[in-house]
PDB file of C-alpha atoms in Angstrom:
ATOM      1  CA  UNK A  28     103.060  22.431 138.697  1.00 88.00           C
ATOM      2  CA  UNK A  29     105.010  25.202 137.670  1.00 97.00           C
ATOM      3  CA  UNK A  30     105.702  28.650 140.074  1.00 98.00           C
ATOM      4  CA  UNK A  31     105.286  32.015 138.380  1.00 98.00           C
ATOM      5  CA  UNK A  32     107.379  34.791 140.311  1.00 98.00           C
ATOM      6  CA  UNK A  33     106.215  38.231 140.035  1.00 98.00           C
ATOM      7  CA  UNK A  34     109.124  40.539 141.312  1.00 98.00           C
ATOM      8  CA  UNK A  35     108.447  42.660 144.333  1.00 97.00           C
ATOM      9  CA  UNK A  36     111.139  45.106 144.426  1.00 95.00           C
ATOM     10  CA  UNK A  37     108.853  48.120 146.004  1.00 91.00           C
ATOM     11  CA  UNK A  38     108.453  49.462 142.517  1.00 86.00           C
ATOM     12  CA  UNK A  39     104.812  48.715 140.799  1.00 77.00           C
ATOM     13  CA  UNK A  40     100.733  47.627 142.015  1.00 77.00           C
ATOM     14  CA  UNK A  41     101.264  44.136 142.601  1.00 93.00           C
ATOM     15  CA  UNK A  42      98.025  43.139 143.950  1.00 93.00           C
ATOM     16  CA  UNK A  43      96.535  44.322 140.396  1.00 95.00           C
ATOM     17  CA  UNK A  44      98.650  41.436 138.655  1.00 97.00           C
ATOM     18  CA  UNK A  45      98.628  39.043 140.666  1.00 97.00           C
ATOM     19  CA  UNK A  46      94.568  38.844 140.814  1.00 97.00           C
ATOM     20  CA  UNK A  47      94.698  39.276 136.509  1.00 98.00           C
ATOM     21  CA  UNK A  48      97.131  35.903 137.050  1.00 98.00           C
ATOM     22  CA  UNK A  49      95.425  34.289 139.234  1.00 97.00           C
ATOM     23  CA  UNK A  50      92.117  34.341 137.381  1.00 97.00           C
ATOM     24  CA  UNK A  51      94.048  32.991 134.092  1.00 98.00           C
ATOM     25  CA  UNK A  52      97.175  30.965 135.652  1.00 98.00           C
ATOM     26  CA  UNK A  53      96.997  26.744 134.919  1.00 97.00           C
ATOM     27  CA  UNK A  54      95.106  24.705 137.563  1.00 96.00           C
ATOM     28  CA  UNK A  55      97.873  23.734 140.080  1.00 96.00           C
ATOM     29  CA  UNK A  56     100.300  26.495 138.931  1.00 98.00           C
ATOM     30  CA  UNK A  57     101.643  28.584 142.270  1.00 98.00           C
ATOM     31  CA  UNK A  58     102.026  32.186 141.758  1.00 98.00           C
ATOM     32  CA  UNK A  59     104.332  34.403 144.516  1.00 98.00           C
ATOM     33  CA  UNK A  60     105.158  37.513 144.592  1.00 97.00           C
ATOM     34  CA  UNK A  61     108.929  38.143 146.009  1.00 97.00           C
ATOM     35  CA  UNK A  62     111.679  39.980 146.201  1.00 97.00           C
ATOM     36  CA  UNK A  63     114.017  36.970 147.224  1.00 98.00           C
ATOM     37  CA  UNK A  64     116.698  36.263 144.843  1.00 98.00           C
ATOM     38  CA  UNK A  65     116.586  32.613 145.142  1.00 97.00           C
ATOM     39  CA  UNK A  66     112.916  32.276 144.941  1.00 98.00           C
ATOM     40  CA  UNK A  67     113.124  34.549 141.548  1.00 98.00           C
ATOM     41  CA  UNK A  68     116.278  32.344 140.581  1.00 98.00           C
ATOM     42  CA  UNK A  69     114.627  28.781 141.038  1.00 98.00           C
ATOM     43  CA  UNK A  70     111.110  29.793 139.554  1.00 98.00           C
ATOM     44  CA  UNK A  71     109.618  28.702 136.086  1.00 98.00           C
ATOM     45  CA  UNK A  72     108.087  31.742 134.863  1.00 98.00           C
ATOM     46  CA  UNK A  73     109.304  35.571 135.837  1.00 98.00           C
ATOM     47  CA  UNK A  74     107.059  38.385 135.621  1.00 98.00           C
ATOM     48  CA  UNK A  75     108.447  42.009 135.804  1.00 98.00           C
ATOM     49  CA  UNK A  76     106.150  45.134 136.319  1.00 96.00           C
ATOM     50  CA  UNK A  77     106.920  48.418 137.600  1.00 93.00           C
ATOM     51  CA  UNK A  78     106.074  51.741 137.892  1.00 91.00           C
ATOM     52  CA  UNK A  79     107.191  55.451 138.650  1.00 92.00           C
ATOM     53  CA  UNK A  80     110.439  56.701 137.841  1.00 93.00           C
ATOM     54  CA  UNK A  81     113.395  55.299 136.226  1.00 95.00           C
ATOM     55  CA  UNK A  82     115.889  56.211 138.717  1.00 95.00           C
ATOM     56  CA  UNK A  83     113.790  55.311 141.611  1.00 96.00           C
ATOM     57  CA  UNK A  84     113.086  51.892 139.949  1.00 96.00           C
ATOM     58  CA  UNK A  85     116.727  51.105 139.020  1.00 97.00           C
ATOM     59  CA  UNK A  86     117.810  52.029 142.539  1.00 97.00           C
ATOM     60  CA  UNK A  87     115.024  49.803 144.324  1.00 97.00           C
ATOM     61  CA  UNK A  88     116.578  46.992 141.821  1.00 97.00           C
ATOM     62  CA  UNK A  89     120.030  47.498 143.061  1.00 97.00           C
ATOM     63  CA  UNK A  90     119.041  47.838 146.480  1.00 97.00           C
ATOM     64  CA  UNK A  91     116.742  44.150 146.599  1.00 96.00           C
ATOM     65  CA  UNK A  92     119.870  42.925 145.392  1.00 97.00           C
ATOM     66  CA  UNK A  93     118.027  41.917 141.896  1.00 98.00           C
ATOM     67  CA  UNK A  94     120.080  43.619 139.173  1.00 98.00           C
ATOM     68  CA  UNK A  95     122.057  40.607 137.879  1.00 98.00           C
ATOM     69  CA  UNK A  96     119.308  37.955 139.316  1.00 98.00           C
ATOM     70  CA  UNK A  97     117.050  39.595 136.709  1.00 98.00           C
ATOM     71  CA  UNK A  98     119.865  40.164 134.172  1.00 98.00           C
ATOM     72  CA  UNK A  99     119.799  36.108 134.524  1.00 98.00           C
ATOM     73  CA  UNK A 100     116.138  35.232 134.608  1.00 98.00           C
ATOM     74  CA  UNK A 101     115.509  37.340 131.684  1.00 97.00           C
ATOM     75  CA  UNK A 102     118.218  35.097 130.078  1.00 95.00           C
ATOM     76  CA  UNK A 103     117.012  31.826 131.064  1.00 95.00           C
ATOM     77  CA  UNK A 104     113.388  31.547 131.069  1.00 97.00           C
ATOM     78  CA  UNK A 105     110.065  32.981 130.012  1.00 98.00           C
ATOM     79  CA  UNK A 106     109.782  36.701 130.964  1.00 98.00           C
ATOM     80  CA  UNK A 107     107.498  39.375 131.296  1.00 98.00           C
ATOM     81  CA  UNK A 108     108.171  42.788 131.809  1.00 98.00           C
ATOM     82  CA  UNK A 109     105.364  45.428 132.466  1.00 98.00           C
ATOM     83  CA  UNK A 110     105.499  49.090 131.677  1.00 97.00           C
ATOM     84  CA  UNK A 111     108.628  50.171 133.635  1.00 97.00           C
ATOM     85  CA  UNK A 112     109.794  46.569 133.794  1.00 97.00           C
ATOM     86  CA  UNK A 113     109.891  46.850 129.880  1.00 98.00           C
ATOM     87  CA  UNK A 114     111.699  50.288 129.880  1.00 98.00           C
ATOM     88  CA  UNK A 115     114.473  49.348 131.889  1.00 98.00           C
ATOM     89  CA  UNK A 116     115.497  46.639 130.110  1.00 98.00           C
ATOM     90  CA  UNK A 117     117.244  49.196 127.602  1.00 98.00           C
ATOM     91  CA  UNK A 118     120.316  51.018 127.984  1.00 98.00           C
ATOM     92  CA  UNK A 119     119.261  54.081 129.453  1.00 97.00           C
ATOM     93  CA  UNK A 120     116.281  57.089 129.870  1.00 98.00           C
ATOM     94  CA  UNK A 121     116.473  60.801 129.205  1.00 97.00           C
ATOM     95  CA  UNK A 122     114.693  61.426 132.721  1.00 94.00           C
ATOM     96  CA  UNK A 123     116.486  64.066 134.696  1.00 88.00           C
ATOM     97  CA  UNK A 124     119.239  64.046 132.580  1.00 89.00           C
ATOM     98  CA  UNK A 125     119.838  60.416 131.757  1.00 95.00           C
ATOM     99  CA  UNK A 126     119.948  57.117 134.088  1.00 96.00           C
ATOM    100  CA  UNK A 127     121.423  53.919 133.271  1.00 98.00           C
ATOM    101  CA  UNK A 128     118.876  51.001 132.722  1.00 98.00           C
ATOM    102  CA  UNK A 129     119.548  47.376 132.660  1.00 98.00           C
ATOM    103  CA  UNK A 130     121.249  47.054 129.122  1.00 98.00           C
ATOM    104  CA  UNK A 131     119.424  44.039 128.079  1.00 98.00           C
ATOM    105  CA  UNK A 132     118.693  45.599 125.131  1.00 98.00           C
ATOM    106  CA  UNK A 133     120.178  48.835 123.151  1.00 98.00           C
ATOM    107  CA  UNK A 134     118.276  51.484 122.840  1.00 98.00           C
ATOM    108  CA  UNK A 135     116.947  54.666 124.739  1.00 98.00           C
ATOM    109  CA  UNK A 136     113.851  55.344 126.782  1.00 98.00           C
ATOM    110  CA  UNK A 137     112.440  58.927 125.879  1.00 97.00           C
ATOM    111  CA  UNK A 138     110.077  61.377 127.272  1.00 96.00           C
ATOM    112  CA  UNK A 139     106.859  62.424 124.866  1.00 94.00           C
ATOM    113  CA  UNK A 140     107.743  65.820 124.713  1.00 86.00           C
ATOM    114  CA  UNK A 141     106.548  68.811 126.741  1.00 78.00           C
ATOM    115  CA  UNK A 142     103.930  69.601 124.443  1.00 75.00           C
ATOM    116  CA  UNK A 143     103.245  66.439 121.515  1.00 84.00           C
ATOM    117  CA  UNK A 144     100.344  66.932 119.461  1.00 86.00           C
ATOM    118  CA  UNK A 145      97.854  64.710 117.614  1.00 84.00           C
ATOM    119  CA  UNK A 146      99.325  63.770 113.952  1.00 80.00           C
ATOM    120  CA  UNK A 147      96.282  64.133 112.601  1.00 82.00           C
ATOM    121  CA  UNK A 148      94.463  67.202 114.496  1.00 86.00           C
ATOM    122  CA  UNK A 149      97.385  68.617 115.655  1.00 84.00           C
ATOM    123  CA  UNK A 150      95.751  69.262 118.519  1.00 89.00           C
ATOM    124  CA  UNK A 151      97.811  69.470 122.003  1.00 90.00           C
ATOM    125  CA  UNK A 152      98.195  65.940 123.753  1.00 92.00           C
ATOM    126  CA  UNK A 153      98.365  65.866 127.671  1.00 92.00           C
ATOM    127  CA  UNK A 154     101.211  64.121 129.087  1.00 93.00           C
ATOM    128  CA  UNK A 155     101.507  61.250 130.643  1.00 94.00           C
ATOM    129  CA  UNK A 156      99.931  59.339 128.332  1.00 95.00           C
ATOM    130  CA  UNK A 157      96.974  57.881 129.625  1.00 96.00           C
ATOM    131  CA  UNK A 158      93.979  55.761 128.921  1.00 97.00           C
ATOM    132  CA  UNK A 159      92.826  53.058 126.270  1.00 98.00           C
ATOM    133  CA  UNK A 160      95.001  52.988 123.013  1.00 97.00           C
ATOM    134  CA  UNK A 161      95.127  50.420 120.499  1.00 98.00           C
ATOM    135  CA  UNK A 162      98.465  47.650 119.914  1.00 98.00           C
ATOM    136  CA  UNK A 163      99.216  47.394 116.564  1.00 98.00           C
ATOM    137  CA  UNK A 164     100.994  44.243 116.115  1.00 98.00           C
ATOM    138  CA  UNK A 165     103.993  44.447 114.106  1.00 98.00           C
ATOM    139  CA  UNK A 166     104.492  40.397 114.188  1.00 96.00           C
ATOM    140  CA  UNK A 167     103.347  36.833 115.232  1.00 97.00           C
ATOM    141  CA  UNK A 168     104.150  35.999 118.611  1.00 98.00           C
ATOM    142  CA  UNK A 169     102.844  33.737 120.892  1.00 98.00           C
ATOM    143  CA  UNK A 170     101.746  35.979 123.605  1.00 98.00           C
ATOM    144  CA  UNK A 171      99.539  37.606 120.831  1.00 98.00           C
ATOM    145  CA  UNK A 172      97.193  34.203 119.976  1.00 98.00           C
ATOM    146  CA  UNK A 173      93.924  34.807 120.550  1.00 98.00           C
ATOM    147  CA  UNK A 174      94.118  38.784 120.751  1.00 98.00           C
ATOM    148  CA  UNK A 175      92.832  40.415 117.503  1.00 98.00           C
ATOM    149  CA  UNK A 176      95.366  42.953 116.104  1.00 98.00           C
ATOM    150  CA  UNK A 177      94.554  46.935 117.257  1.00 98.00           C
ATOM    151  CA  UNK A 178      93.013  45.397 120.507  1.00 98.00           C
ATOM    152  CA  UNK A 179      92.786  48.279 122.905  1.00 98.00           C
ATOM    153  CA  UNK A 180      94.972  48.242 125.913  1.00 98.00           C
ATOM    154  CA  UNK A 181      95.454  50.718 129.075  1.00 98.00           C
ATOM    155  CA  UNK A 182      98.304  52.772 129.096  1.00 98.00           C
ATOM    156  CA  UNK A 183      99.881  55.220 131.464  1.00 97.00           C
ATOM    157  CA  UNK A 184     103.045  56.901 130.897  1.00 96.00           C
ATOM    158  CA  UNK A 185     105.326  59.694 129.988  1.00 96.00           C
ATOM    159  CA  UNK A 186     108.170  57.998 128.265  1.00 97.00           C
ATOM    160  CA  UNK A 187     108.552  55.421 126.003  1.00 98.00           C
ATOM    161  CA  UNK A 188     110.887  52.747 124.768  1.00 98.00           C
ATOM    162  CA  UNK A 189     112.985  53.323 121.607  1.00 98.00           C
ATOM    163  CA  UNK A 190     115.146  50.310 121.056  1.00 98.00           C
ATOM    164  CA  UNK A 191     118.066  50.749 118.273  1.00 98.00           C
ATOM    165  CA  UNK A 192     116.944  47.221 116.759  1.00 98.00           C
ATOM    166  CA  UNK A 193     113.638  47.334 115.049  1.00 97.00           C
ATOM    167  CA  UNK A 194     113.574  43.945 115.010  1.00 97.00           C
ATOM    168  CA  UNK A 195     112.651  43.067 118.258  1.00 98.00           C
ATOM    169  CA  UNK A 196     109.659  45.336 117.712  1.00 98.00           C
ATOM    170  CA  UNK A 197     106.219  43.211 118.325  1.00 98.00           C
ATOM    171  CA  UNK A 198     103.604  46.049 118.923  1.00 98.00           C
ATOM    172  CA  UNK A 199     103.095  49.474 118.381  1.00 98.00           C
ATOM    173  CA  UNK A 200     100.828  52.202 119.319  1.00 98.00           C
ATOM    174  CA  UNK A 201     100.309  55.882 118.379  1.00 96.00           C
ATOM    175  CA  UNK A 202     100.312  58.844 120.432  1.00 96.00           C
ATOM    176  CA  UNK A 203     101.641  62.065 118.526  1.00 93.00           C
ATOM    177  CA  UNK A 204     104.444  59.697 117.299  1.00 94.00           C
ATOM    178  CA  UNK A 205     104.130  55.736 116.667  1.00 96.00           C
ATOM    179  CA  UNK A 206     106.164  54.098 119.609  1.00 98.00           C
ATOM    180  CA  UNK A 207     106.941  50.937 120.452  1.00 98.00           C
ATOM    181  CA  UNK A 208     103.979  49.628 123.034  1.00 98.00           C
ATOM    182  CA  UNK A 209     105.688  46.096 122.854  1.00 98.00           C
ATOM    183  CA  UNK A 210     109.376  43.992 122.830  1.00 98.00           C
ATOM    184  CA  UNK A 211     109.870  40.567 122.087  1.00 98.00           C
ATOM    185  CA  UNK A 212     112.690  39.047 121.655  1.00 98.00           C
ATOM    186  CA  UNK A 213     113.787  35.132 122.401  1.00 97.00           C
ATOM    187  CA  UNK A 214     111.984  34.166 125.701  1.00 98.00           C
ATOM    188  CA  UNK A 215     111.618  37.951 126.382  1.00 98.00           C
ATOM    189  CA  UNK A 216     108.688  39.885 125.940  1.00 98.00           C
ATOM    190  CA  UNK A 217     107.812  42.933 127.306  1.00 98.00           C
ATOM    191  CA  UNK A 218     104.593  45.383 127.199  1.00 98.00           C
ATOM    192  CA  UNK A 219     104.562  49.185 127.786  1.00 98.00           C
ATOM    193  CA  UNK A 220     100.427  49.023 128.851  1.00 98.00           C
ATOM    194  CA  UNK A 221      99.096  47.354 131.882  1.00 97.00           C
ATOM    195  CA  UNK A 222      97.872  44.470 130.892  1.00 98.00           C
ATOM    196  CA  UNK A 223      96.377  43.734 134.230  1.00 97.00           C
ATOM    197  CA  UNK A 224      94.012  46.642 133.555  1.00 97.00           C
ATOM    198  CA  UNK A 225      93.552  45.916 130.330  1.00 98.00           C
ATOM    199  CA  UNK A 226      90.379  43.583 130.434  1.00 98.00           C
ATOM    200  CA  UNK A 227      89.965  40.607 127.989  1.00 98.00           C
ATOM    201  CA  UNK A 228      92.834  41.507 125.986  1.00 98.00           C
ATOM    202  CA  UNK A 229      95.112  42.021 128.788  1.00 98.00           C
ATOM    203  CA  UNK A 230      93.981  38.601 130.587  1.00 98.00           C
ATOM    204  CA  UNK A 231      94.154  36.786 127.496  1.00 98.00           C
ATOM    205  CA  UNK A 232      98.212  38.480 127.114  1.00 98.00           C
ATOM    206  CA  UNK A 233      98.743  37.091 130.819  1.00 98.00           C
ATOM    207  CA  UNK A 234      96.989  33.416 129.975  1.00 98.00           C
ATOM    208  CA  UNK A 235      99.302  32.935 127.079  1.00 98.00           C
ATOM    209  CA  UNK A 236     102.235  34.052 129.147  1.00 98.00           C
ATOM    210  CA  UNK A 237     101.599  31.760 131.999  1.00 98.00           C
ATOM    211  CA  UNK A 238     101.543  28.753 129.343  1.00 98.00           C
ATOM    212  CA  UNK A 239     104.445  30.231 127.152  1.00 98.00           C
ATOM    213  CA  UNK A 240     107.158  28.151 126.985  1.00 96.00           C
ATOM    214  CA  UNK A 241     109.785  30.799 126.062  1.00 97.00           C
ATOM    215  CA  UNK A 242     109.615  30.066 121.876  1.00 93.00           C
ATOM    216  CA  UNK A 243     109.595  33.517 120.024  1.00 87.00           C
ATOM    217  CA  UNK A 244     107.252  31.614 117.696  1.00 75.00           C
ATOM    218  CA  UNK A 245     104.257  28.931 118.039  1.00 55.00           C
ATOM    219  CA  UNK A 246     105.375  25.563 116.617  1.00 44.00           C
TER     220      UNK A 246
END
């Protein structure tokens, strides 16, 4: 029986992911939602959402006493990170002047602009970002088996991850600009949508996750 933890640290709709898990989890598998450091430390699988803003989020981090716990997790074992929970896992954002993220990963979280436009209309685009968008993915992975490529996936946002190593691009999605909608990268991936909301696609995401055994690619 393995235990999935899904990080409580004040920041994100919990009850909206846990009830997407629950209905795609392994027979037997235990899924808790906590912000104890021990009980995120000892589990087997470590999911990461969030919401709101970046500064609020990294200071709700520090103040659960979670910054290097998930520093550690996200080191160790298979990881999830959901919208927010994938932003802060780079350096840092340009909200209200710039905050310092997690550093996991180089690269910059940036705002949409106050007025981005359609590239092919050109017509004005409202910000955040929100509604059904399709994931271009930009490579195998196992969280992607099953889920046919430009699958359509909820978003809301205003900002969006830029990371300096295209590399550890796995999806993309288009909203005035291409941006990255996904990260992967060792047992890391992480997903700018809500997968949770994001009916079969989404559920199928969160059933490969909860039998992902932290490979980058299926052997």
């Amino acid at each position: 029986m393995a235990v999935l933890a899904v990080i409580d640290y004040g920041m994100g709709n919990l009850r909206s992911v846990v009830n997407a898990l629950s209905r795609v989890a392994p027979a037997g598998d235990r899924i808790v939602v906590t912000s104890s450091p021990q009980a995120v430390l000892s589990a087997d699988r470590i999911v990461f959402p969030g919401q709101g803003a970046a500064r609020d989020c990294m200071h709700e981090i520090a103040a659960h006493e979670l910054t290097e716990v998930v520093k550690t997790v996200a080191g160790q074992r298979p990881f999830l990170g959901i919208c927010m929970g994938m932003q802060v896992l780079l350096e840092h954002s340009e909200e209200n002047g710039g905050i310092q993220l997690l550093g996991l990963f180089p690269g910059t979280v940036r705002y949409f602009g106050v007025s981005p436009r359609d590239s092919r209309t050109g017509e004005r685009l409202k910000i955040p970002h929100m509604g059904w968008n399709q994931v271009r993915q930009a490579r195998a992975h196992p969280l992607w088996s099953g889920i046919p490529d430009l699958s359509r996936f909820y978003f809301v946002h205003s900002y969006y991850a830029a990371p300096a190593d295209p590399g550890i691009v796995a999806g993309t999605a288009e909203y005035g600009i291409d941006f990255c909608a996904a990260l992967a990268c060792d047992n890391i991936f992480a997903i700018q949508c809500h997968p949770e909301k994001s009916a079969e696609a989404g559920l199928r995401l969160l059933h490969n996750f909860a039998r992902w055994n932290g490979e980058p690619q299926t052997t």
